[in-house]
């Protein structure tokens, strides 16, 4: 289904939990965020009903997020349910990777197609600092297992923060030379907790690209990559993997945005960077039919703004990224 700006909206990001087993410094405060009661979180059956209804308006791709989706009980069964919907041709997962090695095979068997893994640093002590206690070794085991069983393309998401990890940009880029990995550099967004880092911590994608080309060589554009979404992809000469840039602040990609976002509490967001939401949980629990749910999703598509206000002086948000499946 097309929105008012002739964009085809065919991709739904589903946050399955607001909980996470890490406390990344740019994502949430040290004490974490207040979690909502479990009864307020959509059940696996309710999530499945929403996705089934979303196929009525053209959704074909689903990505499961959190918080950290692998802490959600029943995540493998949810993947199986969603992969079994005839109209859904792609089920993907975004994870911090801590639990991935132990769950990757069962997720693949259930129908998971591909995976995105957060990896902001290759230094164990720095990883522990940024994540407030996470294990780089555990994440790397998850990456290796994903490559081994064929969850391709395996994408690595690196949020670049000046003074945190900007000195590792080229080391991270080299992973695309050594392995068939797709390394995506993501601009820090002034959103929730990250807003405190954004003024001095933001590194534009153009600067990241310039650093890579200066040290590693000219990047060659790659036009198509499965599930490429907002990233622009390039390849270093002879590399089996690619390098991508997600520039939500310096060069927004709103004109080609194809997604909606479902929060763990059942709110449908036409845009990540907007407070506007359409409640699906209420209608779900009042017994809404598939067609009624599809009508609400169609309304969200038509409510989708032409562009976001991220980076503008008056932009404010009440929630952290982890609470809305960013």
CSV table of N, CA, C and O in Angstrom, one decimal, residues 13-20 24-29 33 65-69 94 118 159 186-195 246 248-249 253 259 261-264 269 271-275 277 308 310 315 317-326:
chain,number,residue,atom,x,y,z
A,13,UNK,N,8.3,-3.3,11.6
A,13,UNK,CA,9.2,-3.6,12.7
A,13,UNK,C,8.4,-3.8,14.0
A,13,UNK,O,7.5,-3.0,14.3
A,14,UNK,N,8.6,-4.9,14.6
A,14,UNK,CA,7.8,-5.3,15.8
A,14,UNK,C,8.7,-5.4,17.0
A,14,UNK,O,9.6,-6.3,17.1
A,15,UNK,N,8.4,-4.6,18.0
A,15,UNK,CA,9.1,-4.7,19.3
A,15,UNK,C,8.4,-5.7,20.1
A,15,UNK,O,7.2,-5.5,20.4
A,16,UNK,N,9.1,-6.8,20.5
A,16,UNK,CA,8.4,-7.8,21.2
A,16,UNK,C,8.6,-7.7,22.7
A,16,UNK,O,8.0,-8.4,23.5
A,17,UNK,N,9.4,-6.8,23.2
A,17,UNK,CA,9.6,-6.5,24.6
A,17,UNK,C,10.3,-5.2,24.8
A,17,UNK,O,11.0,-4.7,23.9
A,18,UNK,N,10.0,-4.6,26.0
A,18,UNK,CA,10.7,-3.4,26.4
A,18,UNK,C,11.9,-3.6,27.2
A,18,UNK,O,12.6,-2.7,27.7
A,19,UNK,N,12.2,-4.9,27.5
A,19,UNK,CA,13.3,-5.3,28.4
A,19,UNK,C,14.6,-5.6,27.6
A,19,UNK,O,14.5,-5.9,26.4
A,20,UNK,N,15.7,-5.4,28.3
A,20,UNK,CA,17.0,-5.6,27.7
A,20,UNK,C,18.0,-6.1,28.7
A,20,UNK,O,17.9,-5.8,29.9
A,24,UNK,N,23.3,0.0,27.5
A,24,UNK,CA,24.2,0.8,26.7
A,24,UNK,C,24.1,2.3,27.0
A,24,UNK,O,23.0,2.8,27.1
A,25,UNK,N,25.2,2.9,27.1
A,25,UNK,CA,25.3,4.3,27.6
A,25,UNK,C,24.5,5.3,26.8
A,25,UNK,O,23.9,6.2,27.3
A,26,UNK,N,24.5,5.1,25.5
A,26,UNK,CA,23.8,6.0,24.6
A,26,UNK,C,22.3,5.6,24.4
A,26,UNK,O,21.5,6.3,23.7
A,27,UNK,N,21.9,4.5,25.0
A,27,UNK,CA,20.5,4.0,24.9
A,27,UNK,C,19.7,4.2,26.1
A,27,UNK,O,18.5,4.5,26.0
A,28,UNK,N,20.2,4.0,27.3
A,28,UNK,CA,19.4,4.1,28.5
A,28,UNK,C,20.3,4.5,29.7
A,28,UNK,O,21.5,4.4,29.7
A,29,UNK,N,19.6,5.1,30.7
A,29,UNK,CA,20.4,5.5,31.9
A,29,UNK,C,20.9,4.3,32.6
A,29,UNK,O,20.5,3.2,32.4
A,33,UNK,N,15.4,1.6,32.3
A,33,UNK,CA,14.2,2.4,32.2
A,33,UNK,C,13.1,1.6,32.9
A,33,UNK,O,13.2,0.4,33.1
A,65,UNK,N,12.3,-6.8,17.1
A,65,UNK,CA,13.3,-6.0,17.8
A,65,UNK,C,12.8,-6.0,19.3
A,65,UNK,O,11.9,-6.7,19.7
A,66,UNK,N,13.5,-5.2,20.1
A,66,UNK,CA,13.1,-5.0,21.5
A,66,UNK,C,13.1,-3.5,21.9
A,66,UNK,O,12.7,-2.7,21.0
A,67,UNK,N,13.7,-3.2,23.0
A,67,UNK,CA,14.5,-3.9,23.9
A,67,UNK,C,15.4,-5.0,23.2
A,67,UNK,O,15.8,-4.8,22.1
A,68,UNK,N,15.6,-6.1,23.9
A,68,UNK,CA,16.4,-7.2,23.3
A,68,UNK,C,15.4,-8.3,23.0
A,68,UNK,O,14.9,-9.0,24.0
A,69,UNK,N,15.1,-8.6,21.8
A,69,UNK,CA,14.1,-9.6,21.5
A,69,UNK,C,14.4,-11.0,22.0
A,69,UNK,O,13.5,-11.8,22.3
A,94,UNK,N,16.7,-8.1,15.0
A,94,UNK,CA,17.8,-7.2,15.4
A,94,UNK,C,18.1,-7.6,16.9
A,94,UNK,O,17.2,-7.6,17.7
A,118,UNK,N,24.2,-5.8,17.0
A,118,UNK,CA,24.9,-4.6,17.4
A,118,UNK,C,26.3,-4.8,17.8
A,118,UNK,O,26.6,-5.8,18.5
A,159,UNK,N,26.9,2.1,16.1
A,159,UNK,CA,26.6,3.5,16.4
A,159,UNK,C,27.9,4.2,16.7
A,159,UNK,O,28.6,3.8,17.6
A,186,UNK,N,26.1,3.8,11.9
A,186,UNK,CA,24.8,4.5,12.2
A,186,UNK,C,25.1,5.8,12.9
A,186,UNK,O,25.9,5.8,13.9
A,187,UNK,N,24.6,6.9,12.4
A,187,UNK,CA,24.8,8.2,13.1
A,187,UNK,C,24.1,8.2,14.4
A,187,UNK,O,22.9,7.7,14.5
A,188,UNK,N,24.7,8.7,15.4
A,188,UNK,CA,24.1,8.9,16.7
A,188,UNK,C,22.9,9.8,16.6
A,188,UNK,O,23.0,10.9,16.0
A,189,UNK,N,21.7,9.4,17.1
A,189,UNK,CA,20.5,10.2,17.0
A,189,UNK,C,20.2,10.9,18.3
A,189,UNK,O,20.3,10.3,19.3
A,190,UNK,N,19.8,12.2,18.3
A,190,UNK,CA,19.5,12.9,19.5
A,190,UNK,C,18.1,12.5,20.0
A,190,UNK,O,17.2,13.2,19.9
A,191,UNK,N,18.1,11.3,20.6
A,191,UNK,CA,16.8,10.7,20.9
A,191,UNK,C,16.9,10.1,22.3
A,191,UNK,O,17.8,9.3,22.6
A,192,UNK,N,16.0,10.5,23.2
A,192,UNK,CA,16.0,9.9,24.5
A,192,UNK,C,17.3,10.2,25.2
A,192,UNK,O,17.9,11.3,25.2
A,193,UNK,N,17.9,9.1,25.8
A,193,UNK,CA,19.2,9.2,26.5
A,193,UNK,C,20.3,9.7,25.6
A,193,UNK,O,21.2,10.5,26.1
A,194,UNK,N,20.3,9.3,24.4
A,194,UNK,CA,21.4,9.7,23.4
A,194,UNK,C,21.4,11.2,23.2
A,194,UNK,O,22.5,11.7,22.8
A,195,UNK,N,20.4,11.9,23.5
A,195,UNK,CA,20.4,13.4,23.3
A,195,UNK,C,21.5,14.1,24.1
A,195,UNK,O,22.0,15.1,23.6
A,246,UNK,N,24.0,4.7,7.6
A,246,UNK,CA,22.6,5.1,8.0
A,246,UNK,C,22.7,6.5,8.6
A,246,UNK,O,23.2,6.7,9.7
A,248,UNK,N,20.5,9.2,9.5
A,248,UNK,CA,19.2,9.7,9.9
A,248,UNK,C,19.3,11.2,10.2
A,248,UNK,O,18.3,11.9,10.1
A,249,UNK,N,20.4,11.7,10.6
A,249,UNK,CA,20.5,13.1,11.0
A,249,UNK,C,21.1,14.0,9.9
A,249,UNK,O,20.4,15.0,9.5
A,253,UNK,N,16.7,9.8,5.2
A,253,UNK,CA,16.2,8.9,4.1
A,253,UNK,C,14.7,8.8,4.1
A,253,UNK,O,14.2,7.8,3.6
A,259,UNK,N,8.5,1.7,6.2
A,259,UNK,CA,8.1,1.0,7.4
A,259,UNK,C,7.2,1.6,8.3
A,259,UNK,O,7.0,2.8,8.4
A,261,UNK,N,6.1,0.9,12.7
A,261,UNK,CA,6.7,0.3,13.9
A,261,UNK,C,5.6,0.0,14.9
A,261,UNK,O,4.8,0.9,15.2
A,262,UNK,N,5.6,-1.2,15.4
A,262,UNK,CA,4.7,-1.7,16.4
A,262,UNK,C,5.5,-1.8,17.7
A,262,UNK,O,6.4,-2.5,17.9
A,263,UNK,N,5.1,-1.0,18.7
A,263,UNK,CA,5.7,-1.1,20.0
A,263,UNK,C,5.3,-2.3,20.8
A,263,UNK,O,4.3,-2.9,20.5
A,264,UNK,N,6.0,-2.7,21.8
A,264,UNK,CA,5.7,-3.8,22.6
A,264,UNK,C,4.4,-3.7,23.3
A,264,UNK,O,3.7,-4.7,23.6
A,269,UNK,N,3.4,3.1,15.3
A,269,UNK,CA,4.0,4.3,14.9
A,269,UNK,C,4.2,4.5,13.4
A,269,UNK,O,5.0,3.7,12.9
A,271,UNK,N,6.0,6.8,12.2
A,271,UNK,CA,7.4,7.3,12.1
A,271,UNK,C,8.1,7.1,13.5
A,271,UNK,O,7.5,7.4,14.5
A,272,UNK,N,9.3,6.6,13.5
A,272,UNK,CA,10.0,6.4,14.7
A,272,UNK,C,10.1,7.8,15.5
A,272,UNK,O,10.0,7.8,16.7
A,273,UNK,N,10.4,8.8,14.7
A,273,UNK,CA,10.7,10.1,15.3
A,273,UNK,C,9.5,11.0,15.5
A,273,UNK,O,9.5,12.2,15.2
A,274,UNK,N,8.4,10.4,15.8
A,274,UNK,CA,7.1,11.2,16.0
A,274,UNK,C,6.4,10.6,17.2
A,274,UNK,O,6.5,9.4,17.4
A,275,UNK,N,5.7,11.4,18.0
A,275,UNK,CA,4.9,10.9,19.1
A,275,UNK,C,3.6,10.3,18.7
A,275,UNK,O,2.9,9.7,19.5
A,277,UNK,N,0.9,8.0,17.5
A,277,UNK,CA,0.7,6.5,17.6
A,277,UNK,C,-0.8,6.2,17.4
A,277,UNK,O,-1.7,7.0,17.8
A,308,UNK,N,10.9,13.5,9.0
A,308,UNK,CA,11.0,13.6,10.4
A,308,UNK,C,11.6,15.0,10.8
A,308,UNK,O,12.1,15.7,10.0
A,310,UNK,N,13.9,15.1,13.4
A,310,UNK,CA,15.1,14.8,14.1
A,310,UNK,C,16.2,15.8,13.8
A,310,UNK,O,16.5,16.1,12.7
A,315,UNK,N,12.7,19.5,18.6
A,315,UNK,CA,12.4,18.1,18.6
A,315,UNK,C,12.5,17.5,20.0
A,315,UNK,O,13.6,17.7,20.6
A,317,UNK,N,11.2,14.0,22.6
A,317,UNK,CA,10.5,12.7,22.7
A,317,UNK,C,10.5,12.3,24.1
A,317,UNK,O,11.4,12.6,24.9
A,318,UNK,N,9.4,11.7,24.5
A,318,UNK,CA,9.3,11.2,25.9
A,318,UNK,C,9.9,9.9,26.2
A,318,UNK,O,10.1,9.5,27.4
A,319,UNK,N,10.2,9.1,25.2
A,319,UNK,CA,10.7,7.8,25.4
A,319,UNK,C,12.1,7.6,24.9
A,319,UNK,O,12.6,8.3,24.0
A,320,UNK,N,12.8,6.5,25.4
A,320,UNK,CA,14.0,6.1,25.0
A,320,UNK,C,13.9,5.1,23.8
A,320,UNK,O,12.8,4.5,23.6
A,321,UNK,N,14.9,5.0,23.0
A,321,UNK,CA,14.9,4.2,21.8
A,321,UNK,C,14.5,2.7,22.1
A,321,UNK,O,13.7,2.1,21.4
A,322,UNK,N,15.0,2.2,23.3
A,322,UNK,CA,14.7,0.9,23.6
A,322,UNK,C,13.3,0.6,23.9
A,322,UNK,O,12.8,-0.5,23.9
A,323,UNK,N,12.5,1.7,24.2
A,323,UNK,CA,11.1,1.5,24.6
A,323,UNK,C,10.2,1.4,23.4
A,323,UNK,O,9.0,1.0,23.5
A,324,UNK,N,10.7,1.8,22.2
A,324,UNK,CA,9.8,1.8,21.0
A,324,UNK,C,10.4,1.0,19.9
A,324,UNK,O,9.9,1.1,18.7
A,325,UNK,N,11.3,0.1,20.1
A,325,UNK,CA,11.8,-0.7,19.1
A,325,UNK,C,12.7,-0.1,18.1
A,325,UNK,O,12.8,-0.5,16.9
A,326,UNK,N,13.4,1.0,18.5
A,326,UNK,CA,14.3,1.6,17.5
A,326,UNK,C,15.5,0.8,17.2
A,326,UNK,O,15.9,0.6,16.1
